[in-house]
Coordinates of C-alpha atoms in Angstrom, one line a residue:
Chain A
X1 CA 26.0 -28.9 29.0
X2 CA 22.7 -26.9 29.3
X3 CA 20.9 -26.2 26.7
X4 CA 17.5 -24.4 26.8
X5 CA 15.4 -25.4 24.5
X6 CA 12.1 -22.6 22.8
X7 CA 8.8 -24.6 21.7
X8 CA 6.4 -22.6 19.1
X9 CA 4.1 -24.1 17.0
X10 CA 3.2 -28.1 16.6
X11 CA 6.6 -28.4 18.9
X12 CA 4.9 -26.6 21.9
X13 CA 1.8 -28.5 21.4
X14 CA 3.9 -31.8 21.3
X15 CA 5.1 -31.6 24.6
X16 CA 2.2 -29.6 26.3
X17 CA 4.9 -26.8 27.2
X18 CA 7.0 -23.8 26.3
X19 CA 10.6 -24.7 27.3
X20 CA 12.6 -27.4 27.6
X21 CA 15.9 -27.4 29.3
X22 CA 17.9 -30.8 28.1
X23 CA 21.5 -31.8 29.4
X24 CA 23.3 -33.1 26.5
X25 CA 27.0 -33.6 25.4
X26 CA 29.4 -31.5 24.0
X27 CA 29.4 -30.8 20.5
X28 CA 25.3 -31.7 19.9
X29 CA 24.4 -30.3 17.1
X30 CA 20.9 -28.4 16.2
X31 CA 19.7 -31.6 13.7
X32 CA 20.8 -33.9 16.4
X33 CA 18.5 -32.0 18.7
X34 CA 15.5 -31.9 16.3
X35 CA 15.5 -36.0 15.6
X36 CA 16.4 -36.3 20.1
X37 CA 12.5 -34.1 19.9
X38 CA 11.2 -36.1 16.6
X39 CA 12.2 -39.9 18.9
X40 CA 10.5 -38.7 21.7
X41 CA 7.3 -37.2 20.0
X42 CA 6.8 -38.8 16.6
X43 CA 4.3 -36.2 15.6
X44 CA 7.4 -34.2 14.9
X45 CA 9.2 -36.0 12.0
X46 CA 6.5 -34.3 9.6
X47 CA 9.1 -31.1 10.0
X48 CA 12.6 -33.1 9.8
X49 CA 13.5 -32.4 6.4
X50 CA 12.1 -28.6 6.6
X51 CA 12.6 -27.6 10.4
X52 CA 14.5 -24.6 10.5
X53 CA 17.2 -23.3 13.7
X54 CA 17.7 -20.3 15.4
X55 CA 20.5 -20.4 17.8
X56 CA 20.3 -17.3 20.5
X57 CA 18.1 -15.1 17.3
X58 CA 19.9 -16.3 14.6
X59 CA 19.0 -19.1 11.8
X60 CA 22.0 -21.0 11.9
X61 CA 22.9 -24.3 9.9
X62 CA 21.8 -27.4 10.7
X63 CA 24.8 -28.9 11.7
X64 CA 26.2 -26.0 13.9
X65 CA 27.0 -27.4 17.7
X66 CA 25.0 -26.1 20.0
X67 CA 27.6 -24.7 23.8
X68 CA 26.1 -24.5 27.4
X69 CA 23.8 -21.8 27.7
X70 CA 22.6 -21.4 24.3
X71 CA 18.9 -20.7 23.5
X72 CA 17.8 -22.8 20.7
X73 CA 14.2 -22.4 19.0
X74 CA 13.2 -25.1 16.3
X75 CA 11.4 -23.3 13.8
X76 CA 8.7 -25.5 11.7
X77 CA 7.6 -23.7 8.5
X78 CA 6.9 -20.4 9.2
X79 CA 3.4 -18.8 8.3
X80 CA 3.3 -15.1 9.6
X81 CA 1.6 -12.2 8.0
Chain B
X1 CA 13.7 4.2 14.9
X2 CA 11.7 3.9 17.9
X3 CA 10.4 0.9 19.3
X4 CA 7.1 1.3 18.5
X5 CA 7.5 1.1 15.0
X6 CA 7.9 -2.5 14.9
X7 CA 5.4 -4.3 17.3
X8 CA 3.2 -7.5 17.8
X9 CA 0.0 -7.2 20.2
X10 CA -3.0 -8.8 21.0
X11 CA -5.0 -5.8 20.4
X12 CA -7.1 -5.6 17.4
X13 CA -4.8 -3.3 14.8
X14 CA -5.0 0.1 13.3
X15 CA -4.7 1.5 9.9
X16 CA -4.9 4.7 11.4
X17 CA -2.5 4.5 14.0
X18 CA 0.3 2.5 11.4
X19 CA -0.2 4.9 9.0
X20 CA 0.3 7.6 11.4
X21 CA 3.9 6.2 12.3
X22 CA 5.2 6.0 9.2
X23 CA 3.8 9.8 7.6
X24 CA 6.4 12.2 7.8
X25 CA 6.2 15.6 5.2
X26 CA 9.4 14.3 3.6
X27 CA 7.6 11.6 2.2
X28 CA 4.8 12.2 -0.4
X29 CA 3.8 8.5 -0.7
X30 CA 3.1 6.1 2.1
X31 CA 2.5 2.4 1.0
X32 CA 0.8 0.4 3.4
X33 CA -0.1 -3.5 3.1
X34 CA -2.9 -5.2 5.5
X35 CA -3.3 -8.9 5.7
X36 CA -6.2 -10.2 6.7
X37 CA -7.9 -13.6 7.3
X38 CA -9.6 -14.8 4.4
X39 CA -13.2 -16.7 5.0
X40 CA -11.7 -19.4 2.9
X41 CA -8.9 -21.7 2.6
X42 CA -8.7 -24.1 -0.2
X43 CA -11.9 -24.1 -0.3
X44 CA -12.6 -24.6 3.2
X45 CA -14.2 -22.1 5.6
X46 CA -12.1 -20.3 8.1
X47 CA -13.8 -20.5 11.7
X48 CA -10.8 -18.6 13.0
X49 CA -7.2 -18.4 13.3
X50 CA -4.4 -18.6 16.0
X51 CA -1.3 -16.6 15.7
X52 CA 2.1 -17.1 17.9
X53 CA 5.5 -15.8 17.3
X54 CA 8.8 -16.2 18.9
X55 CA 9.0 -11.9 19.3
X56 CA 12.1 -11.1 20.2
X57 CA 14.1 -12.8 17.2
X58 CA 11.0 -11.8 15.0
X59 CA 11.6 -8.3 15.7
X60 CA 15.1 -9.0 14.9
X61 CA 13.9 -10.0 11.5
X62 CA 11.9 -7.2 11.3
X63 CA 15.0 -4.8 12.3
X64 CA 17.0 -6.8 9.4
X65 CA 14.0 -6.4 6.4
X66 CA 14.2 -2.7 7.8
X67 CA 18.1 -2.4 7.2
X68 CA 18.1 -4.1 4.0
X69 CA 15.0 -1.3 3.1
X70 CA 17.0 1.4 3.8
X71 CA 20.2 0.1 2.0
X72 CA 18.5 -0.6 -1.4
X73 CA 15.8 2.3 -1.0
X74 CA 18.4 4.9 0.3
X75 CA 14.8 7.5 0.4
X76 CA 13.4 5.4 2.6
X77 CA 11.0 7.1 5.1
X78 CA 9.7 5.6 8.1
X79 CA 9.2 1.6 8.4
X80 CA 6.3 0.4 10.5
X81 CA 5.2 -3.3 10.7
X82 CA 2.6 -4.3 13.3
X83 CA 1.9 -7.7 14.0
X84 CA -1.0 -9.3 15.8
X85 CA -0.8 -12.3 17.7
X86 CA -3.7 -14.4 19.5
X87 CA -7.2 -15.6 18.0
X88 CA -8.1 -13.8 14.7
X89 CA -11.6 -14.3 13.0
X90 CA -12.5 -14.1 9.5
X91 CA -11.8 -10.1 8.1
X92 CA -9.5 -9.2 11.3
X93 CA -6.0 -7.5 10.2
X94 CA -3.1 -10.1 11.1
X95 CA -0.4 -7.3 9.9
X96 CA -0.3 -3.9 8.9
X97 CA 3.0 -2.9 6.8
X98 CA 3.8 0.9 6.2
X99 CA 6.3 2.3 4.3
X100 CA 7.3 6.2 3.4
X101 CA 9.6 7.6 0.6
X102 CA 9.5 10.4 -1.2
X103 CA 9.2 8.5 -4.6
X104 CA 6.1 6.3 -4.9
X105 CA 7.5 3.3 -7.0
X106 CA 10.5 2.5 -3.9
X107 CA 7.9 3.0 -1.3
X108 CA 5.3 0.1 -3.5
X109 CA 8.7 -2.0 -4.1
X110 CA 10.1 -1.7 -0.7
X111 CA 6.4 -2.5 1.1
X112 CA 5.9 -5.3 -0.8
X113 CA 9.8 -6.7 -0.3
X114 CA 9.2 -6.4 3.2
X115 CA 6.1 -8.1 3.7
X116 CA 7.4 -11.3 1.6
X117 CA 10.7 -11.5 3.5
X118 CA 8.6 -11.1 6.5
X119 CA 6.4 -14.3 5.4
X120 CA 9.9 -16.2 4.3
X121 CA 11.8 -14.9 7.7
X122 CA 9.8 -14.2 10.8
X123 CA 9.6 -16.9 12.9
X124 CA 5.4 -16.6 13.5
X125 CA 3.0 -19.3 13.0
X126 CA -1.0 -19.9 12.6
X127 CA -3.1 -22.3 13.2
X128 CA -6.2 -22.8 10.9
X129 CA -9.5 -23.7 12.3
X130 CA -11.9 -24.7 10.4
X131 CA -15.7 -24.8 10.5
X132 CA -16.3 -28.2 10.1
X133 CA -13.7 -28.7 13.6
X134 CA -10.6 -29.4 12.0
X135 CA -7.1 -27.4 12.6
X136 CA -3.6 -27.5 11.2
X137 CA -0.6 -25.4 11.0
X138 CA -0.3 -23.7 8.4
X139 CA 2.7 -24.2 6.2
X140 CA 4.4 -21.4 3.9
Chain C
X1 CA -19.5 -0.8 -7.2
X2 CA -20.7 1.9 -4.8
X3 CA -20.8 5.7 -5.4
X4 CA -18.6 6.0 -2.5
X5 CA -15.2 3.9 -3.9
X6 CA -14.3 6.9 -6.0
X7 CA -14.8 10.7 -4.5
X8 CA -13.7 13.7 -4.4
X9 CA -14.1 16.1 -0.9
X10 CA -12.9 19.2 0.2
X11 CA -12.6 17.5 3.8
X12 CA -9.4 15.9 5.2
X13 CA -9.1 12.2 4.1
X14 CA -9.1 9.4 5.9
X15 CA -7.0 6.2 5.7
X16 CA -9.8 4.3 8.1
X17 CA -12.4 5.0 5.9
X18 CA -10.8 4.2 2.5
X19 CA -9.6 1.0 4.0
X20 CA -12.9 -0.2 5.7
X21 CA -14.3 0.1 2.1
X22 CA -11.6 -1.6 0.1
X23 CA -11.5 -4.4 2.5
X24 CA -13.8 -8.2 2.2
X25 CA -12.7 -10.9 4.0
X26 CA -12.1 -12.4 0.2
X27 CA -9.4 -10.0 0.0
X28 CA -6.5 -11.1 2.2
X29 CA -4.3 -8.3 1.4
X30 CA -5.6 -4.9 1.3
X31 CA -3.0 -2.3 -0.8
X32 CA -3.0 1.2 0.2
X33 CA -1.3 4.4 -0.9
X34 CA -1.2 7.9 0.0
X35 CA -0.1 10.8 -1.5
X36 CA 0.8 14.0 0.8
X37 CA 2.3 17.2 0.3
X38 CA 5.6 17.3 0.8
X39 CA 7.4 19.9 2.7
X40 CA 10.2 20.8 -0.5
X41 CA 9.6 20.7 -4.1
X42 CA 13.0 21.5 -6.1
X43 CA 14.9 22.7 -2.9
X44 CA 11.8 25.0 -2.5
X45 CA 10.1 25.7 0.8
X46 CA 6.1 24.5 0.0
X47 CA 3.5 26.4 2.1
X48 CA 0.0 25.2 0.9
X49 CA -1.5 23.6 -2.3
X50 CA -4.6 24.3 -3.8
X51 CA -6.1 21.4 -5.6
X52 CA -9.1 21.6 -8.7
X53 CA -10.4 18.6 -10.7
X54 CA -13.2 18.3 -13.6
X55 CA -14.8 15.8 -11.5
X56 CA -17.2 14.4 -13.9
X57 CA -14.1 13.5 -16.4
X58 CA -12.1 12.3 -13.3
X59 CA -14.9 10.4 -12.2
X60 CA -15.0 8.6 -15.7
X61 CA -10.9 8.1 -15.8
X62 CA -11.1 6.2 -12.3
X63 CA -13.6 4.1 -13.4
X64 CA -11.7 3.0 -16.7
X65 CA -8.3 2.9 -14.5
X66 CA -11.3 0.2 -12.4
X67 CA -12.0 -1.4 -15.4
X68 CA -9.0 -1.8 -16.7
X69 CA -7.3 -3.3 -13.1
X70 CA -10.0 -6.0 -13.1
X71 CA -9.1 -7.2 -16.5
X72 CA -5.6 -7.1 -15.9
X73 CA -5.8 -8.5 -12.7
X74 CA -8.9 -10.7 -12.3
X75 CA -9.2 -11.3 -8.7
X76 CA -9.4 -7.7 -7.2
X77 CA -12.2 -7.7 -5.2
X78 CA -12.6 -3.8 -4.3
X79 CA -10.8 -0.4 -5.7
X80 CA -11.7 2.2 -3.6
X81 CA -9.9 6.3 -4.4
X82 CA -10.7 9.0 -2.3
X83 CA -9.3 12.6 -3.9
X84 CA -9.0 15.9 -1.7
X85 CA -9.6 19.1 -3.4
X86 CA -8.9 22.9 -2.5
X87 CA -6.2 23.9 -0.4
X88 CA -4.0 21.7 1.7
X89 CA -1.2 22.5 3.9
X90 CA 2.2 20.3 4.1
X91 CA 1.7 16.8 5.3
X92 CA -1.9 16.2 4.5
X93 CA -2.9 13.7 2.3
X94 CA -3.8 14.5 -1.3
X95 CA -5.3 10.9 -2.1
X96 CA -5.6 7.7 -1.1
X97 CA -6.1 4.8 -3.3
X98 CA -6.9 0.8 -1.8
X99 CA -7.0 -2.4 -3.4
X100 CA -8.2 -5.9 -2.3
X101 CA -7.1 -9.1 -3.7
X102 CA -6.8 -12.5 -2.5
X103 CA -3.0 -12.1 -4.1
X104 CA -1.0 -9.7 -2.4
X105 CA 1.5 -9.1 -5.4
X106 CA -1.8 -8.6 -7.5
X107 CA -3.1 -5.7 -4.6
X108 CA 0.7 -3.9 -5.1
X109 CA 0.5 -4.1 -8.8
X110 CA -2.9 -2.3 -9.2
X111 CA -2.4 -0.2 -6.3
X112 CA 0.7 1.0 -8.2
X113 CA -0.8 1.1 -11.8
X114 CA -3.7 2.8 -10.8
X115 CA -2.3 5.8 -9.2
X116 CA 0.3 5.7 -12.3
X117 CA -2.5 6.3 -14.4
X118 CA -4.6 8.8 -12.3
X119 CA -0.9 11.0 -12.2
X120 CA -1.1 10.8 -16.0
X121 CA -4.7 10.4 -17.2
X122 CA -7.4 12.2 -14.7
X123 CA -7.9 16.0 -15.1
X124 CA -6.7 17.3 -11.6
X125 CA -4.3 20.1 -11.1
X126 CA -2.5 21.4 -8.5
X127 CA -1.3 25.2 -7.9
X128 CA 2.0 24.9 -5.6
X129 CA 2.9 28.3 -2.8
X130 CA 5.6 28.5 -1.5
X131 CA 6.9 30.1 1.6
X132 CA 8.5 32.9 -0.4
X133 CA 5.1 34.2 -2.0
X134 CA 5.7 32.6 -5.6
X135 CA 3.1 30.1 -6.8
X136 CA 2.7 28.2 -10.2
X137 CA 0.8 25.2 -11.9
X138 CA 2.5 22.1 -10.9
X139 CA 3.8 19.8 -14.3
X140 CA 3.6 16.5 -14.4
Chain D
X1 CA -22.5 26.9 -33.6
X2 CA -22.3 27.7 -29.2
X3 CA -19.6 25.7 -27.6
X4 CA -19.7 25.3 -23.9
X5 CA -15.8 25.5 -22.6
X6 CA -15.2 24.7 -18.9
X7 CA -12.0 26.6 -17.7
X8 CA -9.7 25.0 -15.2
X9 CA -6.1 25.9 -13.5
X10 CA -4.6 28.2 -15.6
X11 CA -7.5 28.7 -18.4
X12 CA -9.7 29.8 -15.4
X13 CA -7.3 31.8 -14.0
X14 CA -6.5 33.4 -17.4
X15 CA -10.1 34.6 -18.0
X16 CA -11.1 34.8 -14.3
X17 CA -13.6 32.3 -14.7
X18 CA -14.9 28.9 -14.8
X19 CA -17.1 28.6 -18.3
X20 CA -17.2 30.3 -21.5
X21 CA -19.4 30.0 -24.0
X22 CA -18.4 30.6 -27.7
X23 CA -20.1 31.1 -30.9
X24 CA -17.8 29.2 -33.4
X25 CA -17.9 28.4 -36.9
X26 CA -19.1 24.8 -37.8
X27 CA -16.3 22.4 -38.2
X28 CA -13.8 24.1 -35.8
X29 CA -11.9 21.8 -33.8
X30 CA -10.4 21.9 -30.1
X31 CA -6.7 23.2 -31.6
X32 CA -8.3 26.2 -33.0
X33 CA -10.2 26.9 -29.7
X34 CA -7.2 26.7 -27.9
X35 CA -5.3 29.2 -30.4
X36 CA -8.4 31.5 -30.0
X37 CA -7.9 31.3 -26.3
X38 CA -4.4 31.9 -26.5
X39 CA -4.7 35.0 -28.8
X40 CA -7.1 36.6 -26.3
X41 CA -4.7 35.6 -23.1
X42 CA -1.1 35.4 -24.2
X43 CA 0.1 33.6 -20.6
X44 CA -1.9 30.7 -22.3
X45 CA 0.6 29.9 -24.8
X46 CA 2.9 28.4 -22.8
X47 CA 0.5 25.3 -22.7
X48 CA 0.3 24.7 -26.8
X49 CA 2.5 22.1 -27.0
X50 CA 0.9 20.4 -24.1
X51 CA -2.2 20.9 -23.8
X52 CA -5.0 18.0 -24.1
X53 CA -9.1 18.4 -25.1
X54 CA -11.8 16.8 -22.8
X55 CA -14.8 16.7 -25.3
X56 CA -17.7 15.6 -23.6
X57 CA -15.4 14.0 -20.9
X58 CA -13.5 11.8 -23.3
X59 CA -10.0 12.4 -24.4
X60 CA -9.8 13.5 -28.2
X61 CA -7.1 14.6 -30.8
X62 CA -6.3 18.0 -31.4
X63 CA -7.8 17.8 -34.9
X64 CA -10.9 17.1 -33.8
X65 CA -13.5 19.2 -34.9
X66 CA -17.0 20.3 -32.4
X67 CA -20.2 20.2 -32.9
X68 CA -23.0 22.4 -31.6
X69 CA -23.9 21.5 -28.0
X70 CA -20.5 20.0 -27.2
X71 CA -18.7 20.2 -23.7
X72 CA -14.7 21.4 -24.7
X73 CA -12.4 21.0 -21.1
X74 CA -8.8 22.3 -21.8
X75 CA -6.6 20.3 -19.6
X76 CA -3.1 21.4 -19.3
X77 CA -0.9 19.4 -17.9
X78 CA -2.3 17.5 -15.0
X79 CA -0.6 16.8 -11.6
X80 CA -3.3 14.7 -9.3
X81 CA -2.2 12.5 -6.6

């Protein structure tokens, strides 16, 4: 399945771009998405334990399976305001 | 509630124009909140900030705080929370928060619930520059 | 602390201006609050207001309500209230208090005390008309 | 003893002016003013119960007596903001 894939923050920075779009199998789920990011770009394991998810606009668990189509964001600590 | 009463931009913001939004004669108090960037962090000096958001689920989060405002402040008035995004220097407005009610104390309580839920909730980030060269996200 | 933080003035108020003075890039949240007149009092129809003070007293109660915000609450940086006398129609703003602090919950809670205190303490009084002809003192 | 009393709201509108100046006996004090007043214009009493003395732009207690030269402010009750 598709999955696209929001970067913001220290995760857009990590991989020089906005948007990923990764093909993964059924049944991934958000965390398993985050530490598939963290492997590739080690930078990124600063946020494991505190990374929120929000799965098409809404903070969803971490261990909710993602489905073909979705837009995921991974959302590092946020600082707004 | 029109669209233009929550918003991020790139343009510098406006007390004026915020407070404008939310006044309405059936509110006699309007409580607004700015936040701007401080010169100093932990006792480092600010050069200048950099602000991105992911805007259409923060203006979900926005729309949310705004529900939950009207359910526990039923006298709720008008809700208006601009949001700048971009490079802020030291003393620029980063977010203006106004809110109107006809009783002062729920339009103070409701003001100040909104712009902590929108620092715990809105999915918007900064990064700190420093004057000595250094940056970092900022956490929390 | 200038003259200008604490005035009264016959002319229309301005949210721009009592901002711009409350705000120091020490402060990173700026608390604001304005009263206007409100369209009903009691189910009553307003038309216009006529304000009067004893400015000199008043003067003197907004600097103790000063005084006693930056004891209370130690890092306020500035407390800026703008008063509007004589007559004002529905919708305009009656006063408008700011207050800087590096703390936003600090800023809400002096923003809130101090026009708690100038409602009880300052000598200004207020002559409500209505649209049906009557008028009369305003209590409390 | 000449007291200086500034009128304001209804006290001004009572006596259709903004100052009086009185000629008192020594040791009155701001309750008997305000009795005085309110003998002369009877819409006045309405504020005895309430009713709070600016000497010399401080608050004081009803009991207080004036002294020759002093500033007496009647403040009914007060409605700023």
């Amino acid at each position: 399945m598709k999955i696209e894939i929001k970067l913001f923050a220290s995760y857009r920075e990590a991989f020089a771009r906005d948007e990923l779009v990764l093909e993964l199998p059924e049944g991934t789920t958000c965390a398993q998405i985050q530490r598939h990011l963290a492997g590739e770009r080690p930078q990124l394991a600063r946020w494991e334990a505190v990374v929120r998810y929000g799965l098409n606009r809404r903070f969803v668990a971490p261990d909710t399976p993602v489905a073909d189509g979705d837009e995921l964001v991974l959302i590092p600590p946020v600082s707004g305001g | 509630m029109g669209a233009e009463h929550f918003c991020f931009t790139s343009e510098p913001l406006s007390i004026e124009r915020t407070y404008a939004l939310a006044a309405d004669p059936a509110s006699g108090a309007v409580v607004t909140m700015v936040g701007t960037v401080r010169a100093n962090t932990q006792g480092r000096a600010v050069a200048f900030l950099d602000y991105e958001a992911f805007e259409p689920m923060a203006l979900e989060v926005f729309a949310r705080i705004s529900r939950h405002i009207h359910e526990c402040w039923p006298a709720t008035g008008k809700i208006v929370i601009h949001h700048r995004l971009g490079r802020l220097t030291v003393g620029e407005a980063s977010v203006i928060i106004a809110v109107g009610n006809a009783h002062r104390a729920d339009a103070f309580a409701a003001c100040q619930y909104a712009i902590d839920a929108l620092k715990l909730e809105a999915p918007i980030w900064k990064k700190e520059h420093w004057a000595d060269g250094d940056s970092d996200w900022v956490v929390g």
